[in-house]
Structure formats: C-alpha cells, structure tokens
C-alpha cells in the first residue's frame, strides 16, 4: 500500500511536466542563412549579472554607459521571463528561448538538452566569466574549435575573502586585457580576431554578489556598479584601439535578471524582471533632433528608449553579424534599433520569420508523425498547405524586391509561427489533464474503499440461499468490470502505440498516464458488493443527512486549504469554522470555561497571522523577544502550578529540572538574538563564539524532550519548548509570536479532545505515552477500533495545522521571501545548502510539534493510526486535484514557480507526514533515562 501510494504520487508529480512544462526545444530544425549585409564584424556582449533596470536608470553611478545611451546609442528595458535566475537569463539572451522546464530537476543550473545559440552560429566566440555560466554554451565537444573560454570559480576565497565584490569583475577585465596583449604576438589568433562574425562575451558577476551580500541600494553595491562602468569603458577603448577604431564593432550591455531590495531573485517582482540594455557602436540607429527626458528615469532621453523582451536580443545580435538566428529562438527582431536600408531590413525580418516558421513546421511534423490520424486536430491558421503557400509567396516577394509587403508578411508569419508553437507545445494537455484527473478520483475512491473495509464490512450469513443468489450477481458484475477494464486498457495502449506502426509513437510514460485510471477504478469498484452494502447501511442510518453534510464540509475545507497555497488569508476560513467545534459536542459540559473560551480565541488569533505580511522583507526583533517572553511565562506557570504538585518522586523532579534547563536555554537564546541583531544593524562583525553556542543549543534541543518522563503533558511541553527555542533563533519578526500562538492552539486542541472523552475525574497530567510493546503486554488480546466520524475531524485538524505551519507567516514555496538574517545566529557565510537546510528545519520543527500533539490525541482516543493517515491522504489528494488545475506555464516566474512548488508540496505531503509522524513517535515514546537504566542492568547482568 505504501509503495503503491509513493508510485502513484510520483506519477502525479511527473505528469505536470508533460502537461504543462515540456521542453520548448524542437530538434532537427534547419537554420536559415540570411542574405542581408552584416552591420558589424564583431559584437561585444557585456552581461552585468543581477543588474536591475532601476539601479541603472535612477542612479548616476554608471555615468559612462548612461552618457553612451543618451548620445551615441539606444537604451531600454529588457523584460525577462521565467525564472529570474542566471542560467535561464543567459540562455534567453544568447539562445533566444526561455527556460526549459525540464531543467527544474537540475535546479536551473544545467540545461538537459543541447541547444543552438549565437555563439554556435558565429565564426569565433571568446568568453570570460564564471565557470557555471560560460560552460552552458560549450557542452558540445564539436564547438571547441571556435568557442574559447576562460573561467574562474566565484566561490574561491581568492575572489571573495575580503567581501570586495569588485575583484570578481576585475579578474574578467584583466583577463581580456592580457588576451589582447598576447594576441599581438600570436599570428593564428590575430588571423581569427580579424575575421568577421565574431563575438566577445564578458560575464560580470560582481553586481550579483554585491546585491546578495550588501543589498542593491547600499553604497557597496553602487561602488561595484561604478567599477563595472569604468571597466566597460576601458574594454571599449581597448578593443577599439586593437582594431584601429575601424568602426566595425558593436557593443551590447544587458543583464540576465534583476534583484529585489532585499537582495534576492528568482520570482516575478518588477525589480527582478526589468533589466536594462544599452546598444551602441557599428550599425546602431542614432536618434537626431530634439530630445526629452523620460519621466520614469533620472535624466535619460525618452527618444533613445526602446523596450523589448529579453529573447529579442538574440535575433538582434544575429542580425548585426548576419548569421543564422539560433534555431530554437522565439525572439522577434526589432529593426528600429538598427541602421538598415529598406532591402536589408526586409531581408533581416524575412530571415527571422523563416527561422520561426522552420521551427514551427518541424514541431507540427513531429506531432503529426505521432498522432492518430482520425483524432488529429491541426493548427488551422497555419497547416501544412498554408506553410507551403506562404513560403512560395514570400520568396516571390523577395525576388520581386517588394520589400514593404515582405516585411508585413514576415511579421505575420512570425506571429502565426509563435502561436502555432504554443498550440502544438500544449497539444496533449487536455487529454492528459483528463486522464490524471480520473487517476486522482480513482485513487481517492480506492482509499475510501480501504476505509470501508476496515469500518463497515459486516459478517454475512453465507449459508443463506438469498445471499448466495445475490453473491453470484455480485461476482458477475465484478467479472464484467474486469472485462471492461481489460478491453479499455488494450484499446488505450493501441491508440498510444499507433496502429500498424513499427515504432512507439508516444513516450513510455503515456502508457502509465492513460492506463493508471483504469487500474485504480477497477480496484476501487471491486468488489461491488462492498459499495452496495455500504450504501444501504448509510441509507438506513438515522443521521444520514448529517453524514452528507460532514462529507461536504470536509471536501470544501480541503479545497479551502488548497486555495490557501495561493491566498494565505483563506486559511482563516477553516480556522474560524473549527473554532465552533466544541459547541456541537454532547460532552461540551466537561470543558472548563477557560479552556472553552481559549479554543475560539486561539483560532481567531491564528487566523490573524494568515493576513499578516510575508516574513522576509521587514525585521521586528522586538516581536521575537515578545514571543520568547510569553513562552517563559508559560514555563514558569507549568513549573509552579502544574509540575510542583507532582514532584513526589524522582520522575516529577526530573521534569521540573528539565523545564528549568529549557528556561535557561530560552533566556540565552533571546540574549544571543539581541546581541547578534545589534551587531548586524551597526555593521559590526557577528560573534563567532555566539554562533558556536547556537550550534550547541541546536544540537541539545532535540535531545532534551527525550529526557522527560513519558507523562504526556510534560513530554509535549518539552517538545514544544525545544521547537520554540530553535524557531526563535531563526526568527526576525512576527513569526516569533506565530509559533507561540500555534502551539497554544494545538495544546488547547489536545486538552479539549481529552475532556470530550468523558472519562470521569481523570486529568491529562495522569496520562502517559505508552510504548507499543507495553500495550501488548497489558492487553494480550487487543482489538483495533473502527474509524469514526471524529477521526475524520481529527485528521482534518491535523492537515490544517500542517499547512498552517507551512504558510502561516511565509511562503515555503518561494525562497525569494526569505531573509538572510534568518540564519544570522548560526552562520553569516553564503552557503546555499546549509542555509536551505536550516530553513527547512525551521519549517519542519513546527510540523513536528503538530505531529506530536496529534500523536498524543491518537494515544488518548485509541485511534487506528494507519487508517487516520489514509484519511489525511484523501484530504491531501482533494487539494492536489485542485492545484493540478492551478499550475500555470505563463506569466511571471512568481506565478509559474509558485504553482509548481505548491503542487509539488501537496504531492510530497504524504511522505512528509509519514516522516514527521515517525519522528513524533520517537520523540513521544523514547525515554533516554529508561534506556540507560536498561543498558546498565544488562551490563551488570553480564559482569
């Protein structure tokens, strides 16, 4: 069952990449060689990593490039797309297509598919920069004869030991200077450098590193920009002097992505998606006449501005050099930026249109070759016949030198080709969505069938003749379902394979997509007797309509939790709904007034956090201190009023002492947070000693709860205390209050569940976490009780709290929302894996507290744990089905990346729940003192 569930959720997870995110790269596309005259012999490309448009246009720290843009060349905003990361941005600039979604499996660090680029089509290209960028375009060994790279490791201490980010760019500038100096003494290199259609690529990482380290509006960042500006000025002079200022060099400065005010990128905020570009030199269209200031900038001329999409830079560079536009490019040429005659303009635009049409036509042929002819639905505005007609007509216009008409028709061809590419790219989206939806519904139904087998199936008198007749009918129906399932499976396999062909038409995973719903629905509906008898039993129940209302409420609640992944405020709806829960219980008179009022108050308080700002942008350390102070009061209350009356033995004293240790650690943690925060705010060095103390505290926190007795209330308090201390050490604002509110609420939940059991005068302080072995010894014959409606409620509460711990104050699906100061108490080094690990641990720590409380409730109510998890799985699959339709492949990376992350989180939620429940079992059942006593006794026995 567990392995089946893992497999099915892997299929669901993988399916979104076939539905929404297939690779945009079309193979076997032939390049179209342009016939227009080149505007330049060489192109120099500067990519200033992480430079946002605002930093260039509204600051005067790059005076030379601003002067060039205003007087000698053109400038504008290059609008980036998904995601705003280094590799995808460089691919968009140099290869002309946006992110290959299949690269998500490699963390956007490597392209799984080889692709064409401006560098490939050039005669020679020389690259300088960091290894992870320049190596993107040199994977193919065949390119070694004309693409040459010189690279360095940006993580080497040589370039960052003193936090001087200008050293990264200084290396590039010095390397280029040495290259041209050495070229004067190398005849072969001089010959290559004086050929045409060559590219120089300078990758400048300093600004990106400065933005991460110092933030974009700081003086350190602006100093790095000034150094880049001066370096580009020197490089231009160096290259012009080398070529004796022959007027055949074009320069382009742009950025791969921007950056937020808090020094991050990857999503779709405006500062990340708007990057600058400046174009000057040979072939650039110059603006004459009166000039006006652009109101959106600081003294930049409006007439020189021309905005474009990032991918449009690829055909622009290719046109300057008169080389084929890279075959996978979706960029459209902007001839207004170029000093072209009408004939050359028409030929250049025509060349771009032929490249896009060739790409579209190959995509169309690929789909046609794999599609069943009777089901095939072509892209009607540009089917095969129209492609031939357009090619013939445009060639005739070119031959007759009807250039204006040729430009108009070429632009129309480009628009149709791009629309057609999108159509065929998403050709199988609808049938795949239908099959995956049917699989989701089949899997949910199968899980319900398992629950029915556990709780509903009753003993039947098999000797009854009436039953035997009915059983034969049931068997006949089951056989019919089996036969129909086999027939549909064979039919779908034939359609996927393609009739009368010798090769497989569609990828192997399509067999799984189309046959999985058949498999699931067969096993869900069989035996049909179970469903019929279950339905009859529910119909005969007095509270049948109450059951229907409950099913609707849990379904709507699951959908609301699913929507909360996109709209955090929706979490307040189920929270307000569950706040009314105790009022509907027949044992509500057992709940003390204080507890009765605390529950809705806690739910209301938690719902407020779903409206609060996302943690990451603002820092309010005072709220962290307030959260810690409130928990100190809670610990003092427990020691004085709850633990003290039960210190009649060494076990009670042990819990008191451990609680005092937690209080001391919490006090130390708050002092460390205060000191490190003040040091950071004043620019003073962070104390390495205090960071070491934090690591010591962090290592001690998971051990302390295991030293408490298995008294339920005490052990839960120890777990919560460890969670809060670790969470506060990684908090910067109101999440310090959130964790206290969350733990207060789930503790109220545990207390109320205990009171509603109606077990007399027994108090929760008298309850213990008993190990499974101990229970078996006490009850030689143990029976697992059936699933009840209360178990569905408890599972829903548990799922709600798990999701709330994800999205209560932040966005776990977007690392962009995180603040570097989160990990200030543990590290100040830029170590992505360590930082990510700490952030994940921070998130999982809250879920662990929730899981431990849930474990306590299951222990109190004697709930069948495995079946309770199945109920949670049903709710999470309802959420998954909703989020399947919320995944998007258009818009900003904030929208696309978030939709992927949300679907992924729901699919791995089952695995996370299994993991944290096992950890919760460890934290609630293991007693280190008991283990040591047993170990000591065993040693004594064998001595």
CSV table of N, CA and C in Angstrom, one decimal, residues 740-808:
chain,number,residue,atom,x,y,z
A,740,UNK,N,4.2,30.7,19.0
A,740,UNK,CA,3.6,30.6,20.3
A,740,UNK,C,2.1,30.4,20.2
A,741,UNK,N,1.5,31.2,19.3
A,741,UNK,CA,0.0,31.1,19.1
A,741,UNK,C,-0.3,29.7,18.5
A,742,UNK,N,0.5,29.2,17.6
A,742,UNK,CA,0.2,27.9,17.0
A,742,UNK,C,0.3,26.8,18.1
A,743,UNK,N,1.3,26.8,18.9
A,743,UNK,CA,1.5,25.8,20.0
A,743,UNK,C,0.4,25.9,21.0
A,744,UNK,N,0.0,27.2,21.4
A,744,UNK,CA,-1.1,27.4,22.3
A,744,UNK,C,-2.4,26.7,21.8
A,745,UNK,N,-2.6,26.9,20.4
A,745,UNK,CA,-3.9,26.4,19.8
A,745,UNK,C,-3.9,24.9,19.8
A,746,UNK,N,-2.8,24.3,19.4
A,746,UNK,CA,-2.8,22.8,19.3
A,746,UNK,C,-2.8,22.1,20.7
A,747,UNK,N,-2.3,22.8,21.7
A,747,UNK,CA,-2.3,22.3,23.0
A,747,UNK,C,-3.8,22.4,23.5
A,748,UNK,N,-4.5,23.4,23.2
A,748,UNK,CA,-5.9,23.5,23.6
A,748,UNK,C,-6.7,22.4,22.9
A,749,UNK,N,-6.3,22.1,21.6
A,749,UNK,CA,-7.0,21.0,20.9
A,749,UNK,C,-6.8,19.7,21.7
A,750,UNK,N,-5.6,19.4,22.1
A,750,UNK,CA,-5.3,18.2,22.8
A,750,UNK,C,-6.1,18.1,24.1
A,751,UNK,N,-6.2,19.2,24.9
A,751,UNK,CA,-6.9,19.2,26.2
A,751,UNK,C,-8.4,19.0,25.9
A,752,UNK,N,-8.9,19.7,24.9
A,752,UNK,CA,-10.4,19.5,24.6
A,752,UNK,C,-10.7,18.1,24.2
A,753,UNK,N,-9.9,17.5,23.3
A,753,UNK,CA,-10.1,16.1,22.9
A,753,UNK,C,-10.1,15.2,24.1
A,754,UNK,N,-9.3,15.5,25.1
A,754,UNK,CA,-9.2,14.6,26.3
A,754,UNK,C,-10.5,14.8,27.1
A,755,UNK,N,-11.0,16.1,27.2
A,755,UNK,CA,-12.2,16.3,28.0
A,755,UNK,C,-13.4,15.7,27.4
A,756,UNK,N,-13.4,15.7,26.0
A,756,UNK,CA,-14.6,15.2,25.3
A,756,UNK,C,-14.7,13.7,25.4
A,757,UNK,N,-13.6,13.0,25.9
A,757,UNK,CA,-13.7,11.5,26.0
A,757,UNK,C,-14.6,11.1,27.2
A,758,UNK,N,-14.9,12.1,28.1
A,758,UNK,CA,-15.8,11.8,29.2
A,758,UNK,C,-15.4,10.6,30.0
A,759,UNK,N,-14.2,10.7,30.6
A,759,UNK,CA,-13.6,9.5,31.3
A,759,UNK,C,-13.5,9.9,32.8
A,760,UNK,N,-14.5,10.6,33.3
A,760,UNK,CA,-14.6,10.8,34.8
A,760,UNK,C,-13.6,11.9,35.2
A,761,UNK,N,-13.1,11.7,36.4
A,761,UNK,CA,-12.2,12.7,37.1
A,761,UNK,C,-10.8,12.6,36.7
A,762,UNK,N,-10.4,11.8,35.8
A,762,UNK,CA,-9.0,11.6,35.4
A,762,UNK,C,-8.6,12.9,34.6
A,763,UNK,N,-7.3,13.3,35.0
A,763,UNK,CA,-6.7,14.5,34.4
A,763,UNK,C,-5.7,14.1,33.4
A,764,UNK,N,-5.4,15.0,32.4
A,764,UNK,CA,-4.4,14.7,31.4
A,764,UNK,C,-3.0,14.5,31.9
A,765,UNK,N,-2.8,15.1,33.1
A,765,UNK,CA,-1.5,15.0,33.7
A,765,UNK,C,-1.2,13.6,34.2
A,766,UNK,N,-2.3,12.8,34.3
A,766,UNK,CA,-2.1,11.4,34.7
A,766,UNK,C,-2.0,10.4,33.5
A,767,UNK,N,-2.0,11.0,32.3
A,767,UNK,CA,-1.9,10.1,31.1
A,767,UNK,C,-0.4,10.0,30.7
A,768,UNK,N,-0.1,8.9,30.1
A,768,UNK,CA,1.3,8.6,29.7
A,768,UNK,C,1.3,8.2,28.2
A,769,UNK,N,2.5,8.4,27.6
A,769,UNK,CA,2.7,7.8,26.3
A,769,UNK,C,3.2,6.4,26.6
A,770,UNK,N,2.4,5.4,26.2
A,770,UNK,CA,2.8,4.0,26.4
A,770,UNK,C,3.4,3.5,25.2
A,771,UNK,N,4.5,2.7,25.2
A,771,UNK,CA,5.1,2.1,24.1
A,771,UNK,C,4.2,1.0,23.6
A,772,UNK,N,4.3,0.7,22.3
A,772,UNK,CA,3.5,-0.4,21.7
A,772,UNK,C,3.7,-1.7,22.4
A,773,UNK,N,5.0,-2.0,22.8
A,773,UNK,CA,5.3,-3.3,23.5
A,773,UNK,C,4.6,-3.4,24.8
A,774,UNK,N,4.6,-2.2,25.5
A,774,UNK,CA,3.9,-2.2,26.9
A,774,UNK,C,2.4,-2.4,26.7
A,775,UNK,N,1.8,-1.9,25.7
A,775,UNK,CA,0.4,-2.0,25.5
A,775,UNK,C,0.1,-3.5,25.2
A,776,UNK,N,0.9,-4.1,24.4
A,776,UNK,CA,0.7,-5.5,24.0
A,776,UNK,C,0.8,-6.4,25.2
A,777,UNK,N,1.7,-6.1,26.1
A,777,UNK,CA,1.8,-6.9,27.3
A,777,UNK,C,0.6,-6.7,28.2
A,778,UNK,N,0.0,-5.5,28.3
A,778,UNK,CA,-1.1,-5.3,29.1
A,778,UNK,C,-2.4,-5.9,28.6
A,779,UNK,N,-2.5,-5.9,27.2
A,779,UNK,CA,-3.7,-6.4,26.6
A,779,UNK,C,-3.3,-7.5,25.6
A,780,UNK,N,-3.4,-8.7,26.1
A,780,UNK,CA,-2.9,-9.9,25.3
A,780,UNK,C,-3.8,-10.0,24.1
A,781,UNK,N,-5.1,-9.7,24.2
A,781,UNK,CA,-6.0,-9.7,23.1
A,781,UNK,C,-6.4,-8.2,22.9
A,782,UNK,N,-5.9,-7.6,21.8
A,782,UNK,CA,-6.2,-6.2,21.6
A,782,UNK,C,-7.0,-6.1,20.2
A,783,UNK,N,-8.0,-5.3,20.3
A,783,UNK,CA,-8.8,-5.1,19.1
A,783,UNK,C,-8.7,-3.6,18.6
A,784,UNK,N,-8.5,-3.4,17.4
A,784,UNK,CA,-8.4,-2.1,16.8
A,784,UNK,C,-9.8,-1.6,16.6
A,785,UNK,N,-10.1,-0.4,17.2
A,785,UNK,CA,-11.5,0.1,17.0
A,785,UNK,C,-11.7,0.6,15.6
A,786,UNK,N,-12.9,0.7,15.2
A,786,UNK,CA,-13.2,1.1,13.8
A,786,UNK,C,-13.1,2.7,13.7
A,787,UNK,N,-12.9,3.1,12.4
A,787,UNK,CA,-12.8,4.5,12.1
A,787,UNK,C,-14.2,5.2,12.5
A,788,UNK,N,-14.1,6.3,13.1
A,788,UNK,CA,-15.4,7.0,13.4
A,788,UNK,C,-15.4,8.4,12.7
A,789,UNK,N,-16.5,9.1,12.8
A,789,UNK,CA,-16.6,10.4,12.2
A,789,UNK,C,-15.6,11.4,12.9
A,790,UNK,N,-15.4,11.2,14.2
A,790,UNK,CA,-14.4,12.0,14.9
A,790,UNK,C,-13.0,11.9,14.4
A,791,UNK,N,-12.7,10.7,13.8
A,791,UNK,CA,-11.3,10.5,13.3
A,791,UNK,C,-11.2,11.4,12.0
A,792,UNK,N,-12.3,11.5,11.2
A,792,UNK,CA,-12.2,12.4,10.0
A,792,UNK,C,-12.0,13.8,10.4
A,793,UNK,N,-12.6,14.2,11.5
A,793,UNK,CA,-12.4,15.6,12.0
A,793,UNK,C,-11.0,15.8,12.5
A,794,UNK,N,-10.5,14.8,13.3
A,794,UNK,CA,-9.1,15.0,13.8
A,794,UNK,C,-8.1,15.0,12.7
A,795,UNK,N,-8.3,14.2,11.7
A,795,UNK,CA,-7.4,14.2,10.5
A,795,UNK,C,-7.4,15.5,9.8
A,796,UNK,N,-8.6,16.1,9.7
A,796,UNK,CA,-8.7,17.4,9.0
A,796,UNK,C,-8.0,18.5,9.8
A,797,UNK,N,-8.2,18.5,11.1
A,797,UNK,CA,-7.5,19.4,12.0
A,797,UNK,C,-6.0,19.3,11.8
A,798,UNK,N,-5.5,18.1,11.8
A,798,UNK,CA,-4.1,17.8,11.7
A,798,UNK,C,-3.6,18.4,10.4
A,799,UNK,N,-4.3,18.1,9.3
A,799,UNK,CA,-3.8,18.6,8.0
A,799,UNK,C,-3.8,20.1,7.9
A,800,UNK,N,-4.9,20.7,8.5
A,800,UNK,CA,-5.0,22.2,8.6
A,800,UNK,C,-3.8,22.8,9.3
A,801,UNK,N,-3.4,22.2,10.4
A,801,UNK,CA,-2.3,22.7,11.2
A,801,UNK,C,-1.0,22.5,10.5
A,802,UNK,N,-0.8,21.4,9.8
A,802,UNK,CA,0.4,21.1,9.0
A,802,UNK,C,0.6,22.2,7.9
A,803,UNK,N,-0.5,22.5,7.2
A,803,UNK,CA,-0.4,23.5,6.1
A,803,UNK,C,-0.3,24.9,6.8
A,804,UNK,N,-0.9,25.1,7.9
A,804,UNK,CA,-0.8,26.4,8.6
A,804,UNK,C,0.7,26.7,9.0
A,805,UNK,N,1.4,25.6,9.4
A,805,UNK,CA,2.8,25.8,9.8
A,805,UNK,C,3.6,26.0,8.6
A,806,UNK,N,3.2,25.6,7.4
A,806,UNK,CA,3.9,26.0,6.1
A,806,UNK,C,3.7,27.5,5.8
A,807,UNK,N,2.5,27.9,5.8
A,807,UNK,CA,2.1,29.2,5.2
A,807,UNK,C,1.7,30.2,6.2
A,808,UNK,N,1.8,29.9,7.5
A,808,UNK,CA,1.3,30.9,8.5
A,808,UNK,C,1.9,32.2,8.4
